[in-house]
mmCIF file of C-alpha atoms in Angstrom:
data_model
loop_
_atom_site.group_PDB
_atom_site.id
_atom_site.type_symbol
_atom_site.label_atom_id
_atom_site.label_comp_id
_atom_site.label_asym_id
_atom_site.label_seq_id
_atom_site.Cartn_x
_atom_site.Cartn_y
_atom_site.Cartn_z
ATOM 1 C CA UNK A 1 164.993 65.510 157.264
ATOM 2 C CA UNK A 2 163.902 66.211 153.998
ATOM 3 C CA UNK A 3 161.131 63.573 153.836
ATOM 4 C CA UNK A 4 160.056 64.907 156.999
ATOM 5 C CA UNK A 5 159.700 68.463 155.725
ATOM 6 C CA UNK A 6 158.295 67.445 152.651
ATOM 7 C CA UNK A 7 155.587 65.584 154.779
ATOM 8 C CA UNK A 8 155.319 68.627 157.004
ATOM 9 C CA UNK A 9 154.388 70.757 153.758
ATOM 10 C CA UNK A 10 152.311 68.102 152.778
ATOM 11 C CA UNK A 11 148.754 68.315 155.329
ATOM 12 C CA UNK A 12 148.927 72.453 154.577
ATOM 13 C CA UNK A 13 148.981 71.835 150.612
ATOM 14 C CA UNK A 14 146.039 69.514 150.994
ATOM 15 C CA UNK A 15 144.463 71.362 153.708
ATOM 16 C CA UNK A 16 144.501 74.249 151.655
ATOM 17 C CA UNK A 17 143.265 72.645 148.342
ATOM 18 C CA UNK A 18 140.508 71.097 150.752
ATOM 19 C CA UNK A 19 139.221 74.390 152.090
ATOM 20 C CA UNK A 20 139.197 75.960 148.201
ATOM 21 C CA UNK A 21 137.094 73.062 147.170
ATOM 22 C CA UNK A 22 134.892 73.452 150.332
ATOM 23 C CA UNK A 23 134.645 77.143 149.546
ATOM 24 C CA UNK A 24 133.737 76.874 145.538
ATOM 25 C CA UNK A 25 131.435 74.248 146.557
ATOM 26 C CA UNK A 26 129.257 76.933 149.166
ATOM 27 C CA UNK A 27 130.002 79.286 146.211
ATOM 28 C CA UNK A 28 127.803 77.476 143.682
ATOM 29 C CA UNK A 29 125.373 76.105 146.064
ATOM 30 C CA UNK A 30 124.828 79.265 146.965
ATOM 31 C CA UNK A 31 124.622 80.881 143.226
ATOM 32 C CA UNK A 32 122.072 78.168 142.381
ATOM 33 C CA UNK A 33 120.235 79.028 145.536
ATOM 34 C CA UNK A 34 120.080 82.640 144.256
ATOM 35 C CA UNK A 35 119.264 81.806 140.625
ATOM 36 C CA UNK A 36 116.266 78.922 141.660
ATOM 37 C CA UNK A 37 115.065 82.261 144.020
ATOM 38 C CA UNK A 38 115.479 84.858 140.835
ATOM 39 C CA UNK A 39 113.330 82.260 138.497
ATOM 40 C CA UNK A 40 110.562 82.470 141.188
ATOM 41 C CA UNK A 41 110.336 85.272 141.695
ATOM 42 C CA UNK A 42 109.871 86.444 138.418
ATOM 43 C CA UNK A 43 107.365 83.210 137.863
ATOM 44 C CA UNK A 44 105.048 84.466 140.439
ATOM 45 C CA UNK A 45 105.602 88.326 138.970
ATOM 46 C CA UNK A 46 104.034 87.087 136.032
ATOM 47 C CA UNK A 47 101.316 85.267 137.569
ATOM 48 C CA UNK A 48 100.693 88.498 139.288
ATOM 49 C CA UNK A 49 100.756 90.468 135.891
ATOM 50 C CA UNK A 50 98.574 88.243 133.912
ATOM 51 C CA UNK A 51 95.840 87.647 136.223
ATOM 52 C CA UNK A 52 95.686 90.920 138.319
ATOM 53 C CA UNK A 53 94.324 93.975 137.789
ATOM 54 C CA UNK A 54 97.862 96.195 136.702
ATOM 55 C CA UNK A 55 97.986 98.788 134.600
ATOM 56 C CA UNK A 56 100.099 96.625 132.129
ATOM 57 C CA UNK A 57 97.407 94.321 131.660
ATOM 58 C CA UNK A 58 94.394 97.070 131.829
ATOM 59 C CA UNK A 59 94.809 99.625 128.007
ATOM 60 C CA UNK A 60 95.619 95.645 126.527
ATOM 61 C CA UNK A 61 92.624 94.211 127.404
ATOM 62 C CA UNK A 62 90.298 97.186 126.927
ATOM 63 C CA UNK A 63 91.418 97.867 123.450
ATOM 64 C CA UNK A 64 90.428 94.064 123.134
ATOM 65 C CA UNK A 65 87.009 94.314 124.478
ATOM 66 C CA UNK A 66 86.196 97.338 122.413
ATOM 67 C CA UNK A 67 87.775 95.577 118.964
ATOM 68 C CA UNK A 68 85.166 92.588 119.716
ATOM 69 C CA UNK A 69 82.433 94.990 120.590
ATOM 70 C CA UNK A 70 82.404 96.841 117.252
ATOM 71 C CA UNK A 71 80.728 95.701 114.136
ATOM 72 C CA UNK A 72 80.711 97.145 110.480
ATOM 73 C CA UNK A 73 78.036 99.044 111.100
ATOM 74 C CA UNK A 74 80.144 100.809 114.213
ATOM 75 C CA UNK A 75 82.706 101.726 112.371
ATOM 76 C CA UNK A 76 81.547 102.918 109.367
ATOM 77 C CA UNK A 77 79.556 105.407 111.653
ATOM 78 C CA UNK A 78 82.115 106.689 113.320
ATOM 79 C CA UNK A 79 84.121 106.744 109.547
ATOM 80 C CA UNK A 80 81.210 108.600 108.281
ATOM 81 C CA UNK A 81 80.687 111.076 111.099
ATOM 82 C CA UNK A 82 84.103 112.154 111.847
ATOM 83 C CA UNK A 83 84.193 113.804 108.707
ATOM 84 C CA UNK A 84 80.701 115.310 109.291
ATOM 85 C CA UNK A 85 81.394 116.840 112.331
ATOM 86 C CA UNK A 86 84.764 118.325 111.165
ATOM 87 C CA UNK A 87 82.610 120.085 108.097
ATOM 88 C CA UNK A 88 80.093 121.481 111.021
ATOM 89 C CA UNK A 89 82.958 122.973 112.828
ATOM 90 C CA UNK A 90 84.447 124.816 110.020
ATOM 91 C CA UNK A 91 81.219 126.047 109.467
ATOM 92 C CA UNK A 92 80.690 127.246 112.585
ATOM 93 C CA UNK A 93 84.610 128.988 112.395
ATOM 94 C CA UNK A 94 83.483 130.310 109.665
ATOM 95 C CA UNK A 95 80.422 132.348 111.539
ATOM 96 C CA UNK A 96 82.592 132.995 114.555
ATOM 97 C CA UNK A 97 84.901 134.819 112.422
ATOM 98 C CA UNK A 98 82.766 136.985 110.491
ATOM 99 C CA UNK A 99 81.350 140.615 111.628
ATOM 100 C CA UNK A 100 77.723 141.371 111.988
ATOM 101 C CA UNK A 101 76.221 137.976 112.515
ATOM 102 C CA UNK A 102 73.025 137.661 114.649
ATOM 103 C CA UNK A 103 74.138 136.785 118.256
ATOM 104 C CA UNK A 104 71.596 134.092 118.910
ATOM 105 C CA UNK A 105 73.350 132.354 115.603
ATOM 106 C CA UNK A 106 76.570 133.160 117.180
ATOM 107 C CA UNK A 107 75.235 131.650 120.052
ATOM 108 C CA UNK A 108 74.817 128.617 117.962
ATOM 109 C CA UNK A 109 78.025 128.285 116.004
ATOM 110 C CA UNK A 110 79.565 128.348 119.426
ATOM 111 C CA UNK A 111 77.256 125.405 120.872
ATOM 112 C CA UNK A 112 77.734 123.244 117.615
ATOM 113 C CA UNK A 113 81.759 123.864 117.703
ATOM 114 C CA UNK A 114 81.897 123.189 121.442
ATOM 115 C CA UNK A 115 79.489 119.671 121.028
ATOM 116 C CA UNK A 116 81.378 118.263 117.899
ATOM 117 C CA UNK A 117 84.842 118.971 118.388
ATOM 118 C CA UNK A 118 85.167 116.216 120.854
ATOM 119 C CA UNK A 119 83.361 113.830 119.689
ATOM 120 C CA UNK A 120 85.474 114.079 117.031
ATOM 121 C CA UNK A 121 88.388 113.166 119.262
ATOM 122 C CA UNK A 122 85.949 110.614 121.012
ATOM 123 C CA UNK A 123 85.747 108.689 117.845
ATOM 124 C CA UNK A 124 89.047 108.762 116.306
ATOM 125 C CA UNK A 125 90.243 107.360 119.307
ATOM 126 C CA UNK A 126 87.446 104.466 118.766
ATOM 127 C CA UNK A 127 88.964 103.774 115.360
ATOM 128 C CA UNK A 128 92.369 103.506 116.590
ATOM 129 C CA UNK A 129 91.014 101.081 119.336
ATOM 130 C CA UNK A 130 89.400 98.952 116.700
ATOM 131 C CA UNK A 131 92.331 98.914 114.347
ATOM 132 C CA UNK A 132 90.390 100.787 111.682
ATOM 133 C CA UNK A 133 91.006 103.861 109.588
ATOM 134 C CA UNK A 134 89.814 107.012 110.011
ATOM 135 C CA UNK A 135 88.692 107.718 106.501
ATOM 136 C CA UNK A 136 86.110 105.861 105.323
ATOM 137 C CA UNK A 137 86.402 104.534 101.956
ATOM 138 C CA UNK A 138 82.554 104.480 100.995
ATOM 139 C CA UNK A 139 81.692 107.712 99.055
ATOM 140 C CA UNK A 140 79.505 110.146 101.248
ATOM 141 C CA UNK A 141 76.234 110.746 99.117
ATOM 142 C CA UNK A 142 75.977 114.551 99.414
ATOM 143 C CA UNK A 143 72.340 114.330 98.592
ATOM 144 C CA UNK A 144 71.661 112.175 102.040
ATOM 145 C CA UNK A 145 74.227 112.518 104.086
ATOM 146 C CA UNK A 146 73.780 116.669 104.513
ATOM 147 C CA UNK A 147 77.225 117.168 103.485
ATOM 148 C CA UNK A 148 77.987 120.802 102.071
ATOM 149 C CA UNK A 149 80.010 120.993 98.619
ATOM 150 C CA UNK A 150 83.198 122.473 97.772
ATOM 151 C CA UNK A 151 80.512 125.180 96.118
ATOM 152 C CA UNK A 152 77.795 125.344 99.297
ATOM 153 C CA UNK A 153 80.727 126.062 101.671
ATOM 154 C CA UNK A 154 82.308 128.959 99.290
ATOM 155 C CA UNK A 155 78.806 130.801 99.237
ATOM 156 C CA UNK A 156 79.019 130.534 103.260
ATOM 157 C CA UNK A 157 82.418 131.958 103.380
ATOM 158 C CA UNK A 158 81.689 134.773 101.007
ATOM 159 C CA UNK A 159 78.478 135.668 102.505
ATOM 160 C CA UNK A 160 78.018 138.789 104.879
ATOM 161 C CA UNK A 161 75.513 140.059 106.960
ATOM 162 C CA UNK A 162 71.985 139.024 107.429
ATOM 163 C CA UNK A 163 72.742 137.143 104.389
ATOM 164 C CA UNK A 164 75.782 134.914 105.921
ATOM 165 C CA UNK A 165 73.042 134.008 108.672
ATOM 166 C CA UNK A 166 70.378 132.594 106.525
ATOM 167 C CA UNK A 167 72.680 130.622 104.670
ATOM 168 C CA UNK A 168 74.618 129.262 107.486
ATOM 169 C CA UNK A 169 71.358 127.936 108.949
ATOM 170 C CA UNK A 170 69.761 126.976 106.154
ATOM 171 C CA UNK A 171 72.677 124.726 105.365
ATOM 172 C CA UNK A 172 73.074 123.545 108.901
ATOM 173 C CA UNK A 173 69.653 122.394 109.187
ATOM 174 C CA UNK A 174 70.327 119.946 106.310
ATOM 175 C CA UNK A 175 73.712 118.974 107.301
ATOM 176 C CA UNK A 176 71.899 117.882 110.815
ATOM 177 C CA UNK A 177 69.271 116.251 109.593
ATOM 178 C CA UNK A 178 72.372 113.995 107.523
ATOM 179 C CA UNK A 179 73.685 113.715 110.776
ATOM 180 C CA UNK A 180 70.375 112.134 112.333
ATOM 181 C CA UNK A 181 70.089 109.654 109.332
ATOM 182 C CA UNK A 182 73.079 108.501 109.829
ATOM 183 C CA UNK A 183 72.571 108.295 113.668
ATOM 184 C CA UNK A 184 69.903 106.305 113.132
ATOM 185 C CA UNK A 185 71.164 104.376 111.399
ATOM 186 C CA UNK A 186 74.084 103.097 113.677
ATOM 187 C CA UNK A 187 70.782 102.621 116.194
ATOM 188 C CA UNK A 188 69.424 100.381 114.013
ATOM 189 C CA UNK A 189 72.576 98.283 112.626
ATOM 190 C CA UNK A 190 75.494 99.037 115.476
ATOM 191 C CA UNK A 191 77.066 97.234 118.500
ATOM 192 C CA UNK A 192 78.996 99.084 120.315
ATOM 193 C CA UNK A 193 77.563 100.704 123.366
ATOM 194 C CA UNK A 194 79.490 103.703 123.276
ATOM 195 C CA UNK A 195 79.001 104.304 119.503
ATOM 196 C CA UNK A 196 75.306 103.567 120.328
ATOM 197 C CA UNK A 197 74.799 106.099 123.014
ATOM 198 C CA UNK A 198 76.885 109.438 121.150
ATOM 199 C CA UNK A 199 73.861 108.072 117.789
ATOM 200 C CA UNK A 200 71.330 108.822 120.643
ATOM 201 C CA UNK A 201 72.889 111.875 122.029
ATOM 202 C CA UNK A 202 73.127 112.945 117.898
ATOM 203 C CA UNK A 203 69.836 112.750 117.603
ATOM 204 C CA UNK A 204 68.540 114.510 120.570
ATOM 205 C CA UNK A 205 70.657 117.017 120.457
ATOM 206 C CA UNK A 206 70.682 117.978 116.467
ATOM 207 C CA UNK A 207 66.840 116.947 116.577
ATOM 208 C CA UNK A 208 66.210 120.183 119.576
ATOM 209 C CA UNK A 209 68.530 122.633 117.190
ATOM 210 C CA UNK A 210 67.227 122.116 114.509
ATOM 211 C CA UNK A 211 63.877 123.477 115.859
ATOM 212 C CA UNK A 212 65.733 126.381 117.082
ATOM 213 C CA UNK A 213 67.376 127.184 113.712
ATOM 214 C CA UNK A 214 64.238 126.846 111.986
ATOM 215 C CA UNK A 215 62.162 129.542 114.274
ATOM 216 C CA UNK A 216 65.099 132.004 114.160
ATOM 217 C CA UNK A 217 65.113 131.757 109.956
ATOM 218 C CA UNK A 218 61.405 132.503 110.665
ATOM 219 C CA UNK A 219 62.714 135.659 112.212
ATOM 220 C CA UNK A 220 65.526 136.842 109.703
#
């Protein structure tokens, strides 16, 4: 009786060690299945980012373009000008802050501050593309370059009056024609087509005001 029972318990021990095995065996076939599908997946995700036209991939490859589109002479313009511009628009501040000033020069201080200001931005963020500084390490030759002193800008600031407008055009009308060398410059020398086309729009622009500051000193 007892080696009947024992071989009655016998087929359900086996059946059931049979049926785990069976079952750990769909278990891992089916894990692998899922892990072989995950590794796809993510294969062809890749393919998708590298290749397509995602955002991931866009910022990456622009900042590339515009790093091998620069030269020297690129950046140092945009090292040179930055600077330039920001003296301009203090000037300008300056004007809009004071009393009494001539409304067409008001006028002006208001166009120059409006123009600059974001080219200012503009350029920075060039620099930053490029993986250059924004200060420029070459001196700026004040006699040139139009660049006011520490002196210049102190007689602005203390002028009043009729006075305040004659010097703040006189002044400006050298500090643009700086600004037009230096354009002129990056047309000759640069790369860069956006760094060439703000050096044309410079000297347009600073060319047409500076006949308009001239006549109005005429009439002061």
């Amino acid at each position: 009786m007892s080696t009947a029972t024992g071989f009655t318990h016998f087929p359900d021990e086996w059946t059931t060690k049979m049926q785990l095995s069976s079952r750990t065996s769909r278990i891992s076939l089916l894990t692998l299945a899922a892990i072989a599908t995950a590794l796809t997946l993510s294969a062809c995700s890749g393919a998708t980012t590298g290749t397509g036209s995602g955002e991931s991939a866009g910022p990456s490859s622009t900042a590339d373009a515009s790093a091998a589109d620069a030269s020297t002479a690129d950046i140092e313009f945009a090292q040179m000008m930055i600077p330039h511009h920001e003296q301009a628009v203090q000037m300008s501040e300056g004007m809009l802050a004071k009393a009494n000033v001539d409304p067409r020069v008001t006028a002006l201080a208001t166009t120059i501050k409006a123009a600059q200001a974001p080219e200012i931005t503009r350029m920075k963020a060039w620099l930053k593309a490029w993986g250059a500084p924004t200060d420029s390490m070459a001196e700026m030759d004040h006699g040139t370059d139009g660049m006011m002193s520490d002196a210049d800008m102190m007689t602005l600031d203390n002028a009043t009056g009729p006075d305040a407008d004659r010097i703040y055009l006189t002044q400006m009308v050298a500090h643009h024609k700086g600004a037009i060398a230096m354009a002129k410059t990056e047309l000759a020398d640069g790369k860069d087509a956006d760094a060439l086309a703000l050096a044309e729009a410079i000297v347009a622009s600073q060319t047409e005001e500076i006949a308009v500051m001239t006549d109005l000193l005429a009439t002061l």
